Short mmCIF file of C-alpha atoms in Angstrom, two decimals:
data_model
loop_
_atom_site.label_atom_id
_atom_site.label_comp_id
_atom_site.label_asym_id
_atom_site.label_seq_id
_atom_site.Cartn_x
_atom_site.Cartn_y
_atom_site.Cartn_z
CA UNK F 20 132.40 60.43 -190.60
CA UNK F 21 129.64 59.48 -193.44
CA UNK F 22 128.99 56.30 -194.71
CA UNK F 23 127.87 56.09 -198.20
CA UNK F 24 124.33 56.44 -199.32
CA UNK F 25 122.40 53.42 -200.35
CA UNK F 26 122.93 55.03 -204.08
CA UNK F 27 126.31 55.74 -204.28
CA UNK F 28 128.42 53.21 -205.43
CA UNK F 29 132.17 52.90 -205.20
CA UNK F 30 134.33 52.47 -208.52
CA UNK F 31 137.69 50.65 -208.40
CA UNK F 32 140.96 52.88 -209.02
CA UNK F 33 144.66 52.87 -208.83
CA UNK F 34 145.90 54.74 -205.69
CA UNK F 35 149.31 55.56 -205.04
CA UNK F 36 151.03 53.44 -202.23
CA UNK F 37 153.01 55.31 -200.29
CA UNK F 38 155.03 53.12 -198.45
CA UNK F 39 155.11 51.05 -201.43
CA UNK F 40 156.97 53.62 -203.08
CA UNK F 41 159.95 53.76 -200.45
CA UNK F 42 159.93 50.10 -200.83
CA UNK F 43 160.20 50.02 -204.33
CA UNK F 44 162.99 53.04 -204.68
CA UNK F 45 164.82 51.06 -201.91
CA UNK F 46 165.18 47.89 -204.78
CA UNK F 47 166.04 50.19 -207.58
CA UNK F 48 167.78 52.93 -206.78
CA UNK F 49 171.76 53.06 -206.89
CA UNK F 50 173.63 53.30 -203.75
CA UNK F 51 174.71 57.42 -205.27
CA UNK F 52 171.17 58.30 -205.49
CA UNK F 53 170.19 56.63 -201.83
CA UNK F 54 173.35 58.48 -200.56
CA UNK F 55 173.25 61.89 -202.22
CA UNK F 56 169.56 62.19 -203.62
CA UNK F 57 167.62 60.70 -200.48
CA UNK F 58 170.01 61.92 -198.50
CA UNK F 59 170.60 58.83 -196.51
CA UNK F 60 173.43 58.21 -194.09
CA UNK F 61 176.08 56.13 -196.14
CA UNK F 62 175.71 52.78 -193.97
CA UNK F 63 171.98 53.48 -194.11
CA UNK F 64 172.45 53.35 -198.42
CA UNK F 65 175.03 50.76 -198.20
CA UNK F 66 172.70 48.91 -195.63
CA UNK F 67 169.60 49.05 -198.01
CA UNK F 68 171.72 47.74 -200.74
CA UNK F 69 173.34 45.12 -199.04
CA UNK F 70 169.74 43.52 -197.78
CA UNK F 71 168.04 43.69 -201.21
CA UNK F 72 165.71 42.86 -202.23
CA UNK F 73 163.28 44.39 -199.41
CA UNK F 74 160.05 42.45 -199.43
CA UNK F 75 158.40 44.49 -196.81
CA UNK F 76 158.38 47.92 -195.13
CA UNK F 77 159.27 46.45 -191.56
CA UNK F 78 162.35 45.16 -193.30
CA UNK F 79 163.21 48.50 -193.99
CA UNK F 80 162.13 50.05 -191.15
CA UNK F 81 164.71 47.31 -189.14
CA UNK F 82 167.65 48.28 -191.18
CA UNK F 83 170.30 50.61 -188.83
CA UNK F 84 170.70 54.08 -189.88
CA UNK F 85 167.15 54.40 -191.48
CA UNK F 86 165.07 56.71 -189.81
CA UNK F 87 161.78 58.65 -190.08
CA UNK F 88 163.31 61.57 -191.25
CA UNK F 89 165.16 59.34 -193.57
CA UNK F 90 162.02 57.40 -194.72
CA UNK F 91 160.55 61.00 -195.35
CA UNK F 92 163.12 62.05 -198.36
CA UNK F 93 163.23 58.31 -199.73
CA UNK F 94 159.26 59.20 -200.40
CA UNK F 95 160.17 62.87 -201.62
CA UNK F 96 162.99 60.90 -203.99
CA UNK F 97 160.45 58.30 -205.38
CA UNK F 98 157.63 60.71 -206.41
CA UNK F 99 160.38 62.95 -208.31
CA UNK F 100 161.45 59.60 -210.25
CA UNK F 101 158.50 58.65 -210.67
CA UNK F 102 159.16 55.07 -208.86
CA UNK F 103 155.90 54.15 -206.88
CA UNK F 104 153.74 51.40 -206.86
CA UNK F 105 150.13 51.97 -207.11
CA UNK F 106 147.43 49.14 -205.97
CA UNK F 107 144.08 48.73 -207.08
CA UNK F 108 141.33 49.66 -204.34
CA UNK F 109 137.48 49.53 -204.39
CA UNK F 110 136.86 52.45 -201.76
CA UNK F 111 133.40 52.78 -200.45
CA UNK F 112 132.98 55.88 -198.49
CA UNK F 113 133.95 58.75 -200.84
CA UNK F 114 133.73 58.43 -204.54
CA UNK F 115 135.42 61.71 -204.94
CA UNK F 116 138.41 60.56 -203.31
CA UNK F 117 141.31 59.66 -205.49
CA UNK F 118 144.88 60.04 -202.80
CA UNK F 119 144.74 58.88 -199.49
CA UNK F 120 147.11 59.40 -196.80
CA UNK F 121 147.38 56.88 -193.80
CA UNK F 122 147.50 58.48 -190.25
CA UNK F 123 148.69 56.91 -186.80
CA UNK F 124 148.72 59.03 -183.86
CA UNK F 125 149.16 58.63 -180.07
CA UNK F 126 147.17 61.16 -177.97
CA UNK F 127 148.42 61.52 -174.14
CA UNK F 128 146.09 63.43 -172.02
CA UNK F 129 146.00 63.30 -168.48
CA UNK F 130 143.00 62.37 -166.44
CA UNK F 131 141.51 64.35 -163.06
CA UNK F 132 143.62 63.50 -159.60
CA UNK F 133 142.50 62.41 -156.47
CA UNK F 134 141.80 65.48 -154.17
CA UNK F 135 145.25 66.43 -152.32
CA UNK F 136 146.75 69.10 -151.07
CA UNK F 137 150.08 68.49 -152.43
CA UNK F 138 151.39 68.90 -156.01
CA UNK F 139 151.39 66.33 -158.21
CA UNK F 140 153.41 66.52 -160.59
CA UNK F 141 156.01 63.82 -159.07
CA UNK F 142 152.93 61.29 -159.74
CA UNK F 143 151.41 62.55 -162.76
CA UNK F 144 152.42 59.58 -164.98
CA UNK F 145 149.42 57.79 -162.85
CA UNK F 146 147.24 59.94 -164.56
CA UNK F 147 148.49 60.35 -167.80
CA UNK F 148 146.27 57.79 -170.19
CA UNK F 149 147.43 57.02 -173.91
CA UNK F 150 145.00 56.85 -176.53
CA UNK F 151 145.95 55.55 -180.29
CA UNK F 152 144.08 56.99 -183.09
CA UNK F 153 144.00 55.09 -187.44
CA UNK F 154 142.66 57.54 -189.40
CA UNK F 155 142.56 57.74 -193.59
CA UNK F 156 142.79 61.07 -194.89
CA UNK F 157 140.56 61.24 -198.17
CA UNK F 158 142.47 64.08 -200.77
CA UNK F 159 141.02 65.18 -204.30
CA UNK F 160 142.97 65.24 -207.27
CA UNK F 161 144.33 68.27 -206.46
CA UNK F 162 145.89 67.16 -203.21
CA UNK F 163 142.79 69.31 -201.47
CA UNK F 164 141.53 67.57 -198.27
CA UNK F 165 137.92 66.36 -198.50
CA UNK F 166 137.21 63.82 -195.56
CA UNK F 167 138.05 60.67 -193.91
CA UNK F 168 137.63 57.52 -192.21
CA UNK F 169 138.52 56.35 -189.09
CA UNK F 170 139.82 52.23 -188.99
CA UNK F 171 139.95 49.95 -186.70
CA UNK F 172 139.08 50.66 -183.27
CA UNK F 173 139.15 53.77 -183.45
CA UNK F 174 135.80 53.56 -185.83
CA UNK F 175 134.27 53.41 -181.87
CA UNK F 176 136.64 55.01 -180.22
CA UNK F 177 137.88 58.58 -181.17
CA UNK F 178 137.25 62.44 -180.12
CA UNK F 179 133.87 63.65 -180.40
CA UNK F 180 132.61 67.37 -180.70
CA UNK F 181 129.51 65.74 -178.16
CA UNK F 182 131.82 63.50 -176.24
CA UNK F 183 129.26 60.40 -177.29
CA UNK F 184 131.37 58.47 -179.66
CA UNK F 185 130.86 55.00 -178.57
CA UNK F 186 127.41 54.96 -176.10
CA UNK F 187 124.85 57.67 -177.58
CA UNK F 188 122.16 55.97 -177.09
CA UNK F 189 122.98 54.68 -173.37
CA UNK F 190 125.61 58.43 -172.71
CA UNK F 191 122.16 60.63 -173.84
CA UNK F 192 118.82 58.44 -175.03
CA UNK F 193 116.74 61.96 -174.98
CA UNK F 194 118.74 63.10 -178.09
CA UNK F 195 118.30 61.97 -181.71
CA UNK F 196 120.55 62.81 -184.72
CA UNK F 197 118.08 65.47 -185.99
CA UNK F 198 118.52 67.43 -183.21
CA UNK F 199 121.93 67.52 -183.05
CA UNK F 200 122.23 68.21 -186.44
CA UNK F 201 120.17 71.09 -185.49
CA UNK F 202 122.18 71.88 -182.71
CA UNK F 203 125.16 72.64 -184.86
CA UNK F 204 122.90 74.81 -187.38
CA UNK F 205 121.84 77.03 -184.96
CA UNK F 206 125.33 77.14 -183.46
CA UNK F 207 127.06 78.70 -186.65
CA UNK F 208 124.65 81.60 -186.91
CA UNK F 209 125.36 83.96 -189.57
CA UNK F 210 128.53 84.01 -191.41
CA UNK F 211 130.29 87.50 -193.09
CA UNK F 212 133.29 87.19 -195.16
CA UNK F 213 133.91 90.86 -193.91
CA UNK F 214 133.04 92.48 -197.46
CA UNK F 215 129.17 92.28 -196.33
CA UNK F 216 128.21 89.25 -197.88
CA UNK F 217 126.47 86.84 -195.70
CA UNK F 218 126.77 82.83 -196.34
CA UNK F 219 124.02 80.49 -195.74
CA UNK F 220 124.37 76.37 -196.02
CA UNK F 221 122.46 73.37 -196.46
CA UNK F 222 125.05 70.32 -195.31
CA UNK F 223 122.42 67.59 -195.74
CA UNK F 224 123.11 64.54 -197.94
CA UNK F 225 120.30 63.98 -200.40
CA UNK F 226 120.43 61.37 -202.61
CA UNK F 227 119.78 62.11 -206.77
CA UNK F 228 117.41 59.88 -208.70
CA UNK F 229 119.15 57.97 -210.95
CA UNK F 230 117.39 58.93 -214.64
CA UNK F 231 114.63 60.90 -212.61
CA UNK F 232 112.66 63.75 -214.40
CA UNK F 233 111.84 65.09 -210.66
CA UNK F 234 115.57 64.96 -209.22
CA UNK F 235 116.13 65.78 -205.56
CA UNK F 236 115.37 68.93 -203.83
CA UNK F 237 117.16 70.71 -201.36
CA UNK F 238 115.60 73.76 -199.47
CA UNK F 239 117.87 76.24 -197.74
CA UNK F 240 115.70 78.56 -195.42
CA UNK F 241 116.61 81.96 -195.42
CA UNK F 242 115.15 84.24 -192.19
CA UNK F 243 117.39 87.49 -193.24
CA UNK F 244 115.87 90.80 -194.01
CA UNK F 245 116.45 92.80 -197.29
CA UNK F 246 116.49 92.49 -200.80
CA UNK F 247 119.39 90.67 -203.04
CA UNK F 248 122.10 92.77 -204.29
CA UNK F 249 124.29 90.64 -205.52
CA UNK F 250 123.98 86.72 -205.01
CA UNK F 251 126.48 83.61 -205.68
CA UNK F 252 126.44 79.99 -204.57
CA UNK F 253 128.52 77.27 -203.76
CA UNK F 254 127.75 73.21 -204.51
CA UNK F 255 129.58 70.25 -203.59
CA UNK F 256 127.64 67.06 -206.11
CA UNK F 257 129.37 63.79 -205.73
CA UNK F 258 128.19 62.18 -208.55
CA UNK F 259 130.34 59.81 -211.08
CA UNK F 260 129.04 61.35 -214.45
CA UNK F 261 128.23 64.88 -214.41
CA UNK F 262 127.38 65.44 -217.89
CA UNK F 263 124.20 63.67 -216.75
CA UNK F 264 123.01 66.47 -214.48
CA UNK F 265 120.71 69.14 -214.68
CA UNK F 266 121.11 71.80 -211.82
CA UNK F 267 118.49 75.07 -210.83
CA UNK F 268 117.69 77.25 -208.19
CA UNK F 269 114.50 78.64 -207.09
CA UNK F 270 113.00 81.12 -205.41
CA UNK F 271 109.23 81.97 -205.35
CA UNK F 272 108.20 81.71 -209.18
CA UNK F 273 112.18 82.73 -210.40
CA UNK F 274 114.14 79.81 -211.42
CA UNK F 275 117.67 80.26 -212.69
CA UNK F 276 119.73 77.60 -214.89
CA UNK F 277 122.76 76.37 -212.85
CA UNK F 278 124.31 73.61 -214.49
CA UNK F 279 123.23 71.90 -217.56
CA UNK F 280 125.78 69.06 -217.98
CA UNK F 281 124.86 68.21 -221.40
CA UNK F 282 126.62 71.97 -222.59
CA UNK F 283 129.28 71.62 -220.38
CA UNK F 284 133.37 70.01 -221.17
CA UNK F 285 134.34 66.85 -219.88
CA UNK F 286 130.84 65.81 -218.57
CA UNK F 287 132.07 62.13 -218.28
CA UNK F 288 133.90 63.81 -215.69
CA UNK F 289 132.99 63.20 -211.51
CA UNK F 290 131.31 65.33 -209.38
CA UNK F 291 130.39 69.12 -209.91
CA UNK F 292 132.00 71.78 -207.78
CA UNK F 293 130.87 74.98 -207.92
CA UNK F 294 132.53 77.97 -205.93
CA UNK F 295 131.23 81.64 -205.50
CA UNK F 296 129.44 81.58 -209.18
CA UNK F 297 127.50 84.21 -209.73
CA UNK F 298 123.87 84.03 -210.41
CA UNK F 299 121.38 86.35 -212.11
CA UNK F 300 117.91 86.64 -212.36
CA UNK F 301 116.99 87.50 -208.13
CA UNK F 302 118.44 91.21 -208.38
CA UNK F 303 116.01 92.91 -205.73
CA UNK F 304 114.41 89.67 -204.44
CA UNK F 305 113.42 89.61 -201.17
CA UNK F 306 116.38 87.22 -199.27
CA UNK F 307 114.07 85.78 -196.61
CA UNK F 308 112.47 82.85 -197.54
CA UNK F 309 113.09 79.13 -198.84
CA UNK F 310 115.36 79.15 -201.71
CA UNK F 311 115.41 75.37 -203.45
CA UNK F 312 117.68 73.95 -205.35
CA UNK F 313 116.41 71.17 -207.70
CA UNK F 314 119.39 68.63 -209.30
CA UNK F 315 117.80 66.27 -212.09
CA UNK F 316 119.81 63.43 -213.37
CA UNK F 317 119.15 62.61 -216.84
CA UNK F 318 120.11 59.30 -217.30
CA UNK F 319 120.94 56.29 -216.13
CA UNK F 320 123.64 53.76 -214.71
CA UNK F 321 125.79 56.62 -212.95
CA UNK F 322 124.45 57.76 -209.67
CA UNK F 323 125.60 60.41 -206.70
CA UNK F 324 124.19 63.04 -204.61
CA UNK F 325 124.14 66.19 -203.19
CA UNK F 326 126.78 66.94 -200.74
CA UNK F 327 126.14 70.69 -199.51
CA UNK F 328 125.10 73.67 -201.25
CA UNK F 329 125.21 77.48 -199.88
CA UNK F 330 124.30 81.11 -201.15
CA UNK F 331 126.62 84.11 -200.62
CA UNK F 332 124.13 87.13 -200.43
CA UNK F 333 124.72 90.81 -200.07
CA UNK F 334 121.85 93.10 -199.34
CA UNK F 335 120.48 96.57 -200.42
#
């Protein structure tokens, strides 16, 4: 998971409570709409009503004939009401965030037995180990997905694509973060979306000047034969004004006008996301090479950086 960059600054927002919200429809709602909207079992509705008011989600959760499914359409009735309560949150880990969803989940897996040469099943619950997982999803406005952060314990203590997530340095000291970040490069290889285009990415963080004529550059190094036929590129900028930025790409002495926030709607607007946008100006340009993409903020306070950036390329 990434931490922030010494640049990036959180904001305070409202966020939508979840649980708040079942607590808060379970203190207003009528005993018909618990019954027939939420679907409850009657002596769950008349149960809720009886012990109000709720001051706490255990309190709910104790109450007979309220279960998870239960809990589930309470949360479905309260968003459709509009009854929710929303708390105010400085997050530090993903500006672009704005929904988060709380996750708890127990993982059983079962270890390696003693050597035998009888079955085991009749004594596998000796082997079976338990392991609890906290976990905050991180959604967009749109509900989409965009990253995470685990809590707690499990910050230490969680699945790892290199099986190293607590001892790195004592598991492996002969491998640095550079070189497993290149490990995972050179693992992809070359992706084709089947209609011929191939993607390429940059996923390195790089931090943008704050009121910098410079900016930051990002290079994306390109080793694939042929000329460009048709190009378009993605970008992912966390950034919390971007009517401040200044985006272009580059390649040998062509440079091509990305973004120019000043033209665009809504630049007091976060972030710029860019998805498949064309780009002209590199028709019959030789793809291999180092391709650089330059993003200049313009002025000052408001600060982000680049997330990831790619190129979709198909060849002559």
């Amino acid at each position: 998971m990434a931490t922030p960059p010494a640049t990036c600054h959180s904001k305070p927002k409202w966020v939508t409570h979840l649980g708040g919200a079942a607590l808060a429809l379970a203190n207003t709602a009528t005993f018909e709409q618990l019954d027939d909207d939420a679907r409850l079992d009657k002596r769950g509705a008349k149960a809720i009503v009886e012990k109000r008011p709720l001051t706490s989600l255990a309190q709910l959760d104790s109450l007979p004939y309220v279960n998870a499914a239960q809990f589930e359409t309470m949360l479905t009735l309260s968003k459709s009401l509009g009854v929710y309560e929303e708390i105010k949150v400085d997050y530090q880990y993903n500006t672009r965030a704005e929904r988060f969803i709380e996750v708890k989940t127990t993982t059983d897996w079962i270890t390696e037995s003693h050597a035998s040469t009888s079955p085991m099943t009749p004594d596998v619950d000796r082997y079976t180990r338990h392991d609890h997982y906290h976990y905050i999803l991180e959604l967009d406005k749109e509900g989409n997905i965009i990253g995470g952060e685990w809590v707690g314990a499990s910050k230490t203590s969680h699945p790892d694509f290199f099986w190293l997530p607590t001892r790195a340095i004592s598991g492996n000291p002969h491998i640095s973060l550079e070189e497993v970040r290149e490990m995972v490069k050179e693992s992809r290889g070359e992706v084709s979306d089947g209609t011929g285009y191939k993607s390429f990415t940059n996923t390195n963080r790089i931090a943008i000047p704050d009121n910098d004529p410079v900016g930051a550059t990002s290079v994306l190094e390109i080793a694939e034969a042929g000329a460009v036929r048709d190009l378009t590129i993605d970008i992912d900028i966390a950034h919390t004004y971007r009517g401040d930025l200044v985006i272009e790409l580059q390649k040998d002495n062509v440079k091509v006008l990305i973004w120019d926030g000043s033209k665009e709607a809504n630049g007091w607007e976060d972030n710029v996301v860019i998805t498949s946008e064309s780009v002209d100006g590199f028709l019959g340009a030789p793809i291999t090479g180092n391709w650089t993409l330059t993003v200049r903020d313009t002025a000052g306070a408001d600060v982000g950086e680049v997330v990831s950036w790619g190129l979709n390329v198909l060849a002559n």
